[in-house]
CSV table of C-alpha atoms in Angstrom, one decimal:
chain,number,residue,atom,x,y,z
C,9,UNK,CA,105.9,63.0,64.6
C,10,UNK,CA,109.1,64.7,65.4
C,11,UNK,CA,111.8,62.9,67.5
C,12,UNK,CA,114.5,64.3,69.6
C,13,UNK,CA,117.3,62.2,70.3
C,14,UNK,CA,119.0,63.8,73.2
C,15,UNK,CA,122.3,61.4,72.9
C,16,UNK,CA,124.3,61.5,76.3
C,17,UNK,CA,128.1,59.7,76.0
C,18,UNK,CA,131.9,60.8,76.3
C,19,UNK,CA,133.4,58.6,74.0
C,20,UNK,CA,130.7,58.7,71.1
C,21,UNK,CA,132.8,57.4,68.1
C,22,UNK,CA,134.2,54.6,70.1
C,23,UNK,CA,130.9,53.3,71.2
C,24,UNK,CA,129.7,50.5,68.9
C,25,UNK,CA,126.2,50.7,70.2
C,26,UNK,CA,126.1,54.3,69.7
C,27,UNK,CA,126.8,54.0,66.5
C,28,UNK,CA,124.6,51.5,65.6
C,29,UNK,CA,122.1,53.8,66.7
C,30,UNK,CA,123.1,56.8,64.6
C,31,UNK,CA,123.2,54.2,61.5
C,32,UNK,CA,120.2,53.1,62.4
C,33,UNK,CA,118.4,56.3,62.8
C,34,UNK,CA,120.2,57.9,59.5
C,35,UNK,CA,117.0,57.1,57.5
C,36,UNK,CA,114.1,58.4,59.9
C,37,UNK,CA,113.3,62.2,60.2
C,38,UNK,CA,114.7,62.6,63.7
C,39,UNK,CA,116.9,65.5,65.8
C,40,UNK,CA,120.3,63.4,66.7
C,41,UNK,CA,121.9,65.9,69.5
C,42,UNK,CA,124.9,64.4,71.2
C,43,UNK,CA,125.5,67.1,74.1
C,44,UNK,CA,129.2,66.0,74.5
C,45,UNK,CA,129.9,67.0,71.0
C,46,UNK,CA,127.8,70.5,71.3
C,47,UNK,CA,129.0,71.7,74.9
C,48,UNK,CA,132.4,70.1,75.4
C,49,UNK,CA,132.7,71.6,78.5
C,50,UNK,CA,129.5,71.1,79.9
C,51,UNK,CA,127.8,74.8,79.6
C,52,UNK,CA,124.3,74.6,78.2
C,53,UNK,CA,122.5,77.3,76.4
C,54,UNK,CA,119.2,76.9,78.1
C,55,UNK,CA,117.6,79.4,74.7
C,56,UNK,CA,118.7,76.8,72.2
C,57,UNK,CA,117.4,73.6,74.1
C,58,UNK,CA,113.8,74.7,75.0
C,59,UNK,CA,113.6,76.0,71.2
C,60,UNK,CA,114.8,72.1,70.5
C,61,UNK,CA,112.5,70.6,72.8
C,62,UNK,CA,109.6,72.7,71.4
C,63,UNK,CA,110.2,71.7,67.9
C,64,UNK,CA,109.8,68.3,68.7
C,65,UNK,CA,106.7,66.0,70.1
C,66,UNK,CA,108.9,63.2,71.7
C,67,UNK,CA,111.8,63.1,73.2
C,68,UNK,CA,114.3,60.7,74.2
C,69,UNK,CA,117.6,60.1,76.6
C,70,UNK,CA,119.7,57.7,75.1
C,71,UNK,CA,122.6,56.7,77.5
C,72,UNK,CA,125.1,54.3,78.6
C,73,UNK,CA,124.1,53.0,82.4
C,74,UNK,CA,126.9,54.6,84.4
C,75,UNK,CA,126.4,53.5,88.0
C,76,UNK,CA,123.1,52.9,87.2
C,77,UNK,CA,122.0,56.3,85.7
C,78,UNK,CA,123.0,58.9,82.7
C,79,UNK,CA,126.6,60.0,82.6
C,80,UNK,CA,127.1,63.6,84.2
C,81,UNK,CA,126.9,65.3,80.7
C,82,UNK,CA,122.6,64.8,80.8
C,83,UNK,CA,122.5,65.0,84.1
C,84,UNK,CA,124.3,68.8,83.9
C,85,UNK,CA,121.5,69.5,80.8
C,86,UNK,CA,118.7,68.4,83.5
C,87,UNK,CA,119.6,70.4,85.9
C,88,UNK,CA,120.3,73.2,83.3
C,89,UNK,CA,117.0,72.6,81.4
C,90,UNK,CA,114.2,71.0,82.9
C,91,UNK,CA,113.4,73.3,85.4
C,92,UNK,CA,112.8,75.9,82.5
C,93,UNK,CA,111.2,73.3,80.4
C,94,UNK,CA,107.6,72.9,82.1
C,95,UNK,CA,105.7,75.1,78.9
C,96,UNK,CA,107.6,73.0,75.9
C,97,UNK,CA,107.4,69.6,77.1
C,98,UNK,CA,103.5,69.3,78.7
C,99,UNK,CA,101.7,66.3,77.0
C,100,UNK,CA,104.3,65.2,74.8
C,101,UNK,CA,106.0,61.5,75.2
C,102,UNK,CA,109.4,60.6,76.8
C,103,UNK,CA,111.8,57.6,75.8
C,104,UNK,CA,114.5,56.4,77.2
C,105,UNK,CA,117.1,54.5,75.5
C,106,UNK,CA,119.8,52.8,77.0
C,107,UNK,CA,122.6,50.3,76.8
C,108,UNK,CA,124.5,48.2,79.0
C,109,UNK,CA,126.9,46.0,79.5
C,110,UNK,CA,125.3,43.6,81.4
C,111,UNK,CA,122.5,41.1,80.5
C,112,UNK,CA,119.4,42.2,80.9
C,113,UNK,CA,118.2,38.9,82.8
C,114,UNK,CA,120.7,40.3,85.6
C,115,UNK,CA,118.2,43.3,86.2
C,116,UNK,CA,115.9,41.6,88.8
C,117,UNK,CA,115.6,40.4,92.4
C,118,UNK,CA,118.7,37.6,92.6
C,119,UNK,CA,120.4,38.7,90.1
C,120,UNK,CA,123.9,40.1,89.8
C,121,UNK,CA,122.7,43.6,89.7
C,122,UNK,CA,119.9,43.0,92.3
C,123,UNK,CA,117.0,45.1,91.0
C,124,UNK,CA,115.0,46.1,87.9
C,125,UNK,CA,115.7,48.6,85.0
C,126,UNK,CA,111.9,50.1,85.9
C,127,UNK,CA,113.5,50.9,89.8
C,128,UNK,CA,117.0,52.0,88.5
C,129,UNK,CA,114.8,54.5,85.7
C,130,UNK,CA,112.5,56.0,88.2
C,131,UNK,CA,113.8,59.3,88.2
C,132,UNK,CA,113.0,59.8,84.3
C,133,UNK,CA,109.7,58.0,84.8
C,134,UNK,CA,109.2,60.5,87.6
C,135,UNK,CA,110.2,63.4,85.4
C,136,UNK,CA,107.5,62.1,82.5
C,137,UNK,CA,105.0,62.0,85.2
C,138,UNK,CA,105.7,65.6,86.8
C,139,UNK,CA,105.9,67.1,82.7
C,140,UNK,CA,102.5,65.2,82.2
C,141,UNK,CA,104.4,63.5,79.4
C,142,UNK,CA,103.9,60.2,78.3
C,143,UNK,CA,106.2,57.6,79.5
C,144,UNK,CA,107.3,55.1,77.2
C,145,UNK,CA,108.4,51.4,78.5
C,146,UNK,CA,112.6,51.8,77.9
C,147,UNK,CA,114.2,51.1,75.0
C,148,UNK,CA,117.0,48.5,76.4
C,149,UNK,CA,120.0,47.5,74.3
C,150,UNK,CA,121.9,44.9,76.5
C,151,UNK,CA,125.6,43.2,75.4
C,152,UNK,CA,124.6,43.9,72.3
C,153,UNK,CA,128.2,43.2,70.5
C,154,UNK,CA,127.6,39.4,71.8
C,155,UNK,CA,124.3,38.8,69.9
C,156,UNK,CA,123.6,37.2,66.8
C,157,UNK,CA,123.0,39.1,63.7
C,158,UNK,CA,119.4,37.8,63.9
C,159,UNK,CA,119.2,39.6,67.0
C,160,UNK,CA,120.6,42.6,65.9
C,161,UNK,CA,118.2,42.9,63.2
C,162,UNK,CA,115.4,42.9,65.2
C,163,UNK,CA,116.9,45.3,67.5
C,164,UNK,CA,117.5,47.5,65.0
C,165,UNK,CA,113.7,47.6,63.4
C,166,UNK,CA,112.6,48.2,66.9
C,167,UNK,CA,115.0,51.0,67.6
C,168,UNK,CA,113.8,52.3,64.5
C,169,UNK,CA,109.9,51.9,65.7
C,170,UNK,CA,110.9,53.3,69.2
C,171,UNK,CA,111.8,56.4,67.4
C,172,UNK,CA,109.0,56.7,64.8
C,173,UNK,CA,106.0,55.1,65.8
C,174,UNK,CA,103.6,57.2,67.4
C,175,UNK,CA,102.4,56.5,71.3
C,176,UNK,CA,102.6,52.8,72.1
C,177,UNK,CA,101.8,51.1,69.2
C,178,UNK,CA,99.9,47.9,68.6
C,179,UNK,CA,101.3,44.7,66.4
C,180,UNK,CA,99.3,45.5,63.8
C,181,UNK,CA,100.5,49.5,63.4
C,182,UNK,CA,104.1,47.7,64.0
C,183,UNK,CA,103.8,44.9,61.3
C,184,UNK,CA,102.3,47.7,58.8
C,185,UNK,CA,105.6,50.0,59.9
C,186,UNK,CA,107.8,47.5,58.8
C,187,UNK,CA,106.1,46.7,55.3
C,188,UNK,CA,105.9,49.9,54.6
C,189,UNK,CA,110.0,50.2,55.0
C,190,UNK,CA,110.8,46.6,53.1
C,191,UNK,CA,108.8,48.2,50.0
C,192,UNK,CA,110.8,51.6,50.0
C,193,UNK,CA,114.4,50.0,50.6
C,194,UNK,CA,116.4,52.9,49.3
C,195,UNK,CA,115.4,54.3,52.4
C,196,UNK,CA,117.8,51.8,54.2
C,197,UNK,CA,121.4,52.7,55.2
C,198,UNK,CA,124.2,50.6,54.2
C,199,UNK,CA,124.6,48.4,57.3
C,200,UNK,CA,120.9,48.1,57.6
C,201,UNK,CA,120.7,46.9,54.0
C,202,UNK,CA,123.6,44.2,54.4
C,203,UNK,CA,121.7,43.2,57.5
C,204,UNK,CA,118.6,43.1,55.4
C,205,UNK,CA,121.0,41.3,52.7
C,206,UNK,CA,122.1,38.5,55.5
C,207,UNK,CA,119.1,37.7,56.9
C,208,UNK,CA,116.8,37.8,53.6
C,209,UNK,CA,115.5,34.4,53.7
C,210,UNK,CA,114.8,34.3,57.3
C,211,UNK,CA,112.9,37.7,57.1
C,212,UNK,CA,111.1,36.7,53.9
C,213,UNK,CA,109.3,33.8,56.1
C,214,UNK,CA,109.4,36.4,59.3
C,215,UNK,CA,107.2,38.6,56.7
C,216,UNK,CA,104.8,36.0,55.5
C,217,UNK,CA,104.5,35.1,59.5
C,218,UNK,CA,103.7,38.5,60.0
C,219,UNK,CA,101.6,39.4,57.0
C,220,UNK,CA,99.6,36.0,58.0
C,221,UNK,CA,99.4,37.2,61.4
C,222,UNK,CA,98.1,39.8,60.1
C,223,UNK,CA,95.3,38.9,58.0
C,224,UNK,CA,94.3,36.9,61.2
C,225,UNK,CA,93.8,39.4,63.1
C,226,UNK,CA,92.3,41.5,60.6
C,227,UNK,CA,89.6,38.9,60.2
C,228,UNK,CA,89.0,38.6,64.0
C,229,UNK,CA,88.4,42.4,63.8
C,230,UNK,CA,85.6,41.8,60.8
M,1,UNK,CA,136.1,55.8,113.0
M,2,UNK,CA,136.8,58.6,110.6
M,3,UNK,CA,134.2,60.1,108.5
M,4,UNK,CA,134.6,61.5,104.8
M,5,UNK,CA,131.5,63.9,103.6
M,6,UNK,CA,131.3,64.0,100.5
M,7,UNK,CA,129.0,66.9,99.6
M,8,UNK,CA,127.6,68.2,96.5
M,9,UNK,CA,125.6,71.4,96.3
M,10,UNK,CA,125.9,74.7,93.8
M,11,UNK,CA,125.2,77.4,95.6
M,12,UNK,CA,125.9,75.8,99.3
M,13,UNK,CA,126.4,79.7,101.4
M,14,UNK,CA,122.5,80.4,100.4
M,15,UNK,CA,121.6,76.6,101.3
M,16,UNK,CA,120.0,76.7,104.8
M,17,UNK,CA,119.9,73.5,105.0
M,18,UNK,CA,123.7,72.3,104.1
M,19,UNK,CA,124.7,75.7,106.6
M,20,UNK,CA,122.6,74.1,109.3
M,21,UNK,CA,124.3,70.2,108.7
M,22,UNK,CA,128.0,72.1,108.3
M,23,UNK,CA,127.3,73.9,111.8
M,24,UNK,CA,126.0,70.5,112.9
M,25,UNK,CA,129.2,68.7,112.3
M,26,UNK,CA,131.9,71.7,113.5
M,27,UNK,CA,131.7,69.4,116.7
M,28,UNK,CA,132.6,66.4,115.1
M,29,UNK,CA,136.0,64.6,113.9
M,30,UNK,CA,134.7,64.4,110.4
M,31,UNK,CA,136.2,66.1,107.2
M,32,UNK,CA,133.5,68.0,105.3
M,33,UNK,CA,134.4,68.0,101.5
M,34,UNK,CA,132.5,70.2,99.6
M,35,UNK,CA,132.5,69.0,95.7
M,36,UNK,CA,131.5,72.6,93.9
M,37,UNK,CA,134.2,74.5,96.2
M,38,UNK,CA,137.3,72.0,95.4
M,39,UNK,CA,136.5,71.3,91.7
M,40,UNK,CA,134.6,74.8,90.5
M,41,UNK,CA,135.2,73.6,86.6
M,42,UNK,CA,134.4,69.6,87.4
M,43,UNK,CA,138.1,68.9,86.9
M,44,UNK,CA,138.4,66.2,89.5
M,45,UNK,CA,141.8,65.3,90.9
M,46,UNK,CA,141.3,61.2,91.0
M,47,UNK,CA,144.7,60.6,93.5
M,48,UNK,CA,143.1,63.3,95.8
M,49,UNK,CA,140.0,61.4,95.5
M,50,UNK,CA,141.1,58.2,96.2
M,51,UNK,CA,143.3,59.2,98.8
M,52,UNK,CA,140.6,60.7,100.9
M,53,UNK,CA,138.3,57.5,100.1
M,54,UNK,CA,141.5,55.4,101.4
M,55,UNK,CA,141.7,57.6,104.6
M,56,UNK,CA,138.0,57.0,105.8
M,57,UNK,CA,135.6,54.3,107.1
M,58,UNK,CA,132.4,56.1,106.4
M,59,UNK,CA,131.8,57.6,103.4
M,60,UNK,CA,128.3,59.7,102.9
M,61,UNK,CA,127.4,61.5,100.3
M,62,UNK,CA,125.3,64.5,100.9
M,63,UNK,CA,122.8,66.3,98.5
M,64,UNK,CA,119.8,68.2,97.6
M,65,UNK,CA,117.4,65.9,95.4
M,66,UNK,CA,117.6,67.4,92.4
M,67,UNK,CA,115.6,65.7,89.6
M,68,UNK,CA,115.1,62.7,91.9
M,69,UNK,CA,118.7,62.3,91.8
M,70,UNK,CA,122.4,63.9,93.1
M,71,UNK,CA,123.2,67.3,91.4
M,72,UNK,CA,125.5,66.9,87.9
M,73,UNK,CA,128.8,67.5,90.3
M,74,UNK,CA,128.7,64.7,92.3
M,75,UNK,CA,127.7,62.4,88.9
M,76,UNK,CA,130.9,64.0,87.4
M,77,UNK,CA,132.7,62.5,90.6
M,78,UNK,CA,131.3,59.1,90.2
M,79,UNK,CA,131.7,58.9,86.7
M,80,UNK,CA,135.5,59.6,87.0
M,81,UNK,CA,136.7,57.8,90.5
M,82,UNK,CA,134.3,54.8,91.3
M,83,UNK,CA,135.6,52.9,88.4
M,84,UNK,CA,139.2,52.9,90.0
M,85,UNK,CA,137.8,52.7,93.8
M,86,UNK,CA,136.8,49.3,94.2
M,87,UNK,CA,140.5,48.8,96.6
M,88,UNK,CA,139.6,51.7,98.6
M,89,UNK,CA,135.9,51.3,99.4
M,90,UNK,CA,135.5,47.6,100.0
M,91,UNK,CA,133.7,46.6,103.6
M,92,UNK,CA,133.4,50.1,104.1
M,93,UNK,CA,130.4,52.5,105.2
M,94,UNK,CA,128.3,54.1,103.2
M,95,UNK,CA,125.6,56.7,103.8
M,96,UNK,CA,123.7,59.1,101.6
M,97,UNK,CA,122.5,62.7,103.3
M,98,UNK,CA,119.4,63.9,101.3
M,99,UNK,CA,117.8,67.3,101.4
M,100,UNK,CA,114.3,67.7,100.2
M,101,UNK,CA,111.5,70.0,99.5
M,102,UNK,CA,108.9,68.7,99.4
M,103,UNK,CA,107.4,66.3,102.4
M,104,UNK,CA,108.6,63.2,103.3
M,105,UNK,CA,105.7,61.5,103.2
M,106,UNK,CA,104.6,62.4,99.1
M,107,UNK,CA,107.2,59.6,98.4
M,108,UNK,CA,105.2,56.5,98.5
M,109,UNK,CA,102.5,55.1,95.9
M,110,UNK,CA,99.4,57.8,96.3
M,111,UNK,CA,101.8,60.2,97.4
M,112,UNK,CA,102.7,63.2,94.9
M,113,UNK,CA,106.5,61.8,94.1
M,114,UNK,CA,104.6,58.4,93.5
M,115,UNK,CA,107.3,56.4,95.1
M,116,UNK,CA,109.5,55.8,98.3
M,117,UNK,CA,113.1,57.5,98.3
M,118,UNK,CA,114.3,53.9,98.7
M,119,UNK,CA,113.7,53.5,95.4
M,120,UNK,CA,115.0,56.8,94.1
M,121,UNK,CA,118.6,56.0,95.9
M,122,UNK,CA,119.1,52.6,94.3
M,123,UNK,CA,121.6,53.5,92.4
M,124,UNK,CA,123.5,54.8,95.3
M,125,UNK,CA,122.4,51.5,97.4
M,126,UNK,CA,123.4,49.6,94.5
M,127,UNK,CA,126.5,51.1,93.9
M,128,UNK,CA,127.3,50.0,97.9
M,129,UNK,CA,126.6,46.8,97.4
M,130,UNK,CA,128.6,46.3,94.6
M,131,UNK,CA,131.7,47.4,96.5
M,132,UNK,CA,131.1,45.3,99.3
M,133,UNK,CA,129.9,48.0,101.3
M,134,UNK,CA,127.3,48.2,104.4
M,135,UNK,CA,124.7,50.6,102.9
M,136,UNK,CA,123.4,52.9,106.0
M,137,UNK,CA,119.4,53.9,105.8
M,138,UNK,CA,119.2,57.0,104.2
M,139,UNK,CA,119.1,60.0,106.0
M,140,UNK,CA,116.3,62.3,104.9
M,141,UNK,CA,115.7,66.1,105.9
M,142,UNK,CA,112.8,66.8,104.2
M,143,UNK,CA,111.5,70.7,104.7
M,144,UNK,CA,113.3,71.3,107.2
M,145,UNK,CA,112.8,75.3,107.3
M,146,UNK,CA,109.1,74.3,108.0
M,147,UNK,CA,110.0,72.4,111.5
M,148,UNK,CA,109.7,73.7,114.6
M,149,UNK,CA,112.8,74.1,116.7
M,150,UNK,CA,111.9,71.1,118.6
M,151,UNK,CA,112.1,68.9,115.8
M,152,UNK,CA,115.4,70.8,114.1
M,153,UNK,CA,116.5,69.9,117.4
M,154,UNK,CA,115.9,65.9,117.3
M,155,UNK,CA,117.3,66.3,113.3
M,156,UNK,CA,120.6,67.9,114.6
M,157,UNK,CA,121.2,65.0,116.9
M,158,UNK,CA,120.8,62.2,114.4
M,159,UNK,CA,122.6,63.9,112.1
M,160,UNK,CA,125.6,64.1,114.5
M,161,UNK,CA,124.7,60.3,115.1
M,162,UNK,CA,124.7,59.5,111.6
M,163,UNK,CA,128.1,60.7,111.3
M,164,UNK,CA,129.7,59.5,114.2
M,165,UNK,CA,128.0,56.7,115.6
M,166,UNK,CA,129.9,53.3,114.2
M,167,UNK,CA,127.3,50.4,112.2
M,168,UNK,CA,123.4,50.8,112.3
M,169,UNK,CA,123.3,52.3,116.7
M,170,UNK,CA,121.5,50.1,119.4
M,171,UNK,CA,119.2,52.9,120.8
M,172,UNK,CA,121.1,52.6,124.3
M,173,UNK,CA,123.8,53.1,122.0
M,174,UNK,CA,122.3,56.3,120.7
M,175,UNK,CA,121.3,57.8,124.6
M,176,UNK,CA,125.1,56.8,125.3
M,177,UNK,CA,125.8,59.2,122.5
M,178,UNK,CA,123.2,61.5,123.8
M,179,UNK,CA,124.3,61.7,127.1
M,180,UNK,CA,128.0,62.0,126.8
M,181,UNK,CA,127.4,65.1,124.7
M,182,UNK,CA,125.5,66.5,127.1
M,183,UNK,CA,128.3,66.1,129.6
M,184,UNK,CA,130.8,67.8,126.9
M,185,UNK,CA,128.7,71.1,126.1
M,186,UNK,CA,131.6,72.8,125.6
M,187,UNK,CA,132.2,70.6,122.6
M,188,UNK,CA,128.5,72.2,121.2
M,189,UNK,CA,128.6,75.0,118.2
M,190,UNK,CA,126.8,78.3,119.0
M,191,UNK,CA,124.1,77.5,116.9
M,192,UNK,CA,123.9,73.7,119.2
M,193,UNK,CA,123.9,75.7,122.3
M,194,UNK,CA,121.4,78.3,121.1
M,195,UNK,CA,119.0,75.4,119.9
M,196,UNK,CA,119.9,73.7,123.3
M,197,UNK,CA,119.0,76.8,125.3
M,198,UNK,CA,115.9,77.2,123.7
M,199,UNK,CA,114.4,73.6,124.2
M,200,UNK,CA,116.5,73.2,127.7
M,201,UNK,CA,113.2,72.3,129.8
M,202,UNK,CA,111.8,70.3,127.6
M,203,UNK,CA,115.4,68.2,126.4
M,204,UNK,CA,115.6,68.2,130.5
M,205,UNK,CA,112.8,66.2,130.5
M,206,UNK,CA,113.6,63.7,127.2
M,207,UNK,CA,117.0,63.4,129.0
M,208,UNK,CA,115.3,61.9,132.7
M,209,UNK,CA,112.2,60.2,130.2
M,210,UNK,CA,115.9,58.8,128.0
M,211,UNK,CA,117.7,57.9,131.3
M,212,UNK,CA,114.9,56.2,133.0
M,213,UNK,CA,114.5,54.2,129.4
M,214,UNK,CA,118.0,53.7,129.5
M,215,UNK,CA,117.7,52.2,133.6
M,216,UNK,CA,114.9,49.9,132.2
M,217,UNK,CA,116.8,48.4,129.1
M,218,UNK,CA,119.8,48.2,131.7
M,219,UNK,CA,117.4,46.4,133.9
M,220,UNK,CA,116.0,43.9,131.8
M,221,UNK,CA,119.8,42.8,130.1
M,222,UNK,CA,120.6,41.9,133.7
């Protein structure tokens, strides 16, 4: 499967989250395409970005939440592109990622920001819908400079999955995923292998969970 | 109470519908401020900006849904002044003038848009809460080349309303409104006193049917 990462941010290198996505993403076979950084000043060639989005079979928005949507660079590509982009994206899946600043506990009824990330994402959920794409549930990266490395970790294999794993996959498919990447380490980068390196111990038992889990469920399936 | 119109559209002279609410409010002490026009590159001025904010009780922005969403202008806006307009907006109004085509009634679950506008404008409702502001029910002109003149008719009035009318009206307060224009035609637009020459029987009557309304609320306050 080929991924398109359409990256949406003004101030790329001094977002920590954004780079801990290109890091993480350094070792899977995916299309990074920060629009700042290939239209500065905001004029889109339409040619090049349906040839882009026709190369590839899922595509994602990765964004900050600026008052609660993408920053104007995407939304300037979406009103350049989409309406264009009915023949190249039909059937194909649709990602968002996105970060905030926030927790995410605060996206709900009673909380500080009042509503869901599912209400404040409608519009790309309705865009999926009208492409007959595939919607996949958001990829959310929340205050992720205060969370342990632990966390990080695991946010960082699941960033990795979110890109590379076909369709929606199952625990199984994911657990499989993940073994497959601890037995050809050289394919790490060098952050992911001194987070590898920190947490060994912890992911050794996390593994032999998982592997256990597993066999368990391979047996139910028998 | 002074009205700022914040508008974003591209191409606004072949928009019927943004000629028909800029005719709508020649009438009215408003100032119309047309995003595309003032900033053709996106270059925003933010002390112009603020200023203007500062200078106004209402503020509306007005659209075209495009992509379930305001077009990339009026993003570029937010993204640079709301962070720096917190001083200038608090406890005032806000309002948000949509333009769509497609029926109002495809935006609910079942529909073809799948869900309500409500939830399309959160961010917009979300962003008026978080300044403190009282968020105003959306307005929504939904195919409006497809009505008859009747209905352009009641849509031109509340639109006026929307603009001018202080808080969420009373609907004596709204027949006040109704009536005291009446009494001012000369105040009306030529395109208001075509629209009211054409319907003048039939607003005759919604006027007597409006008064008589008005004599029984009257009545029963007493």
């Amino acid at each position: 499967m080929k991924t398109l990462v359409i990256v949406s941010h003004p101030n790329l290198q001094e977002s920590l989250n954004q780079q801990f996505f290109k890091e993480a993403s350094k070792s899977l076979a995916i299309t990074w395409h920060h629009l700042e950084s290939v239209y500065p000043t905001g004029e889109i060639n339409l040619n090049d970005e349906l040839a882009l989005l026709a190369a590839h079979d899922r595509i994602i928005f990765q964004f900050p939440l600026y008052w609660y949507s993408a920053p104007a660079h995407l939304k300037i590509w979406q009103d350049t592109v989409l309406a264009k982009a009915s023949k190249v994206l039909q059937g194909k899946e649709f990602g968002v990622v996105v970060t905030t600043g926030v927790a995410e506990k605060e996206y709900q009824a009673g909380g500080k920001e009042e509503f869901t990330l599912s209400e404040f994402l409608r519009p790309y959920q309705r865009i999926a819908h009208k492409f007959q794409m595939n919607y996949l549930p958001p990829f959310v990266l929340a205050q992720f400079m205060y969370q342990t490395s632990e966390v990080r970790f695991e946010r960082l294999i699941a960033y990795q999955q979110y890109l590379s794993l076909t369709g929606k996959p199952s625990l199984v498919q994911r657990i499989n995923w993940f073994l497959e990447q601890i037995e050809k380490k050289s394919h790490f980068s060098e952050p992911q292998k001194s987070y590898l390196l920190d947490g060994l111990k912890e992911q050794q038992e996390m593994i032999e969970d998982l592997t256990f889990t597993l066999g368990e469920l391979k047996e139910e399936n028998e």
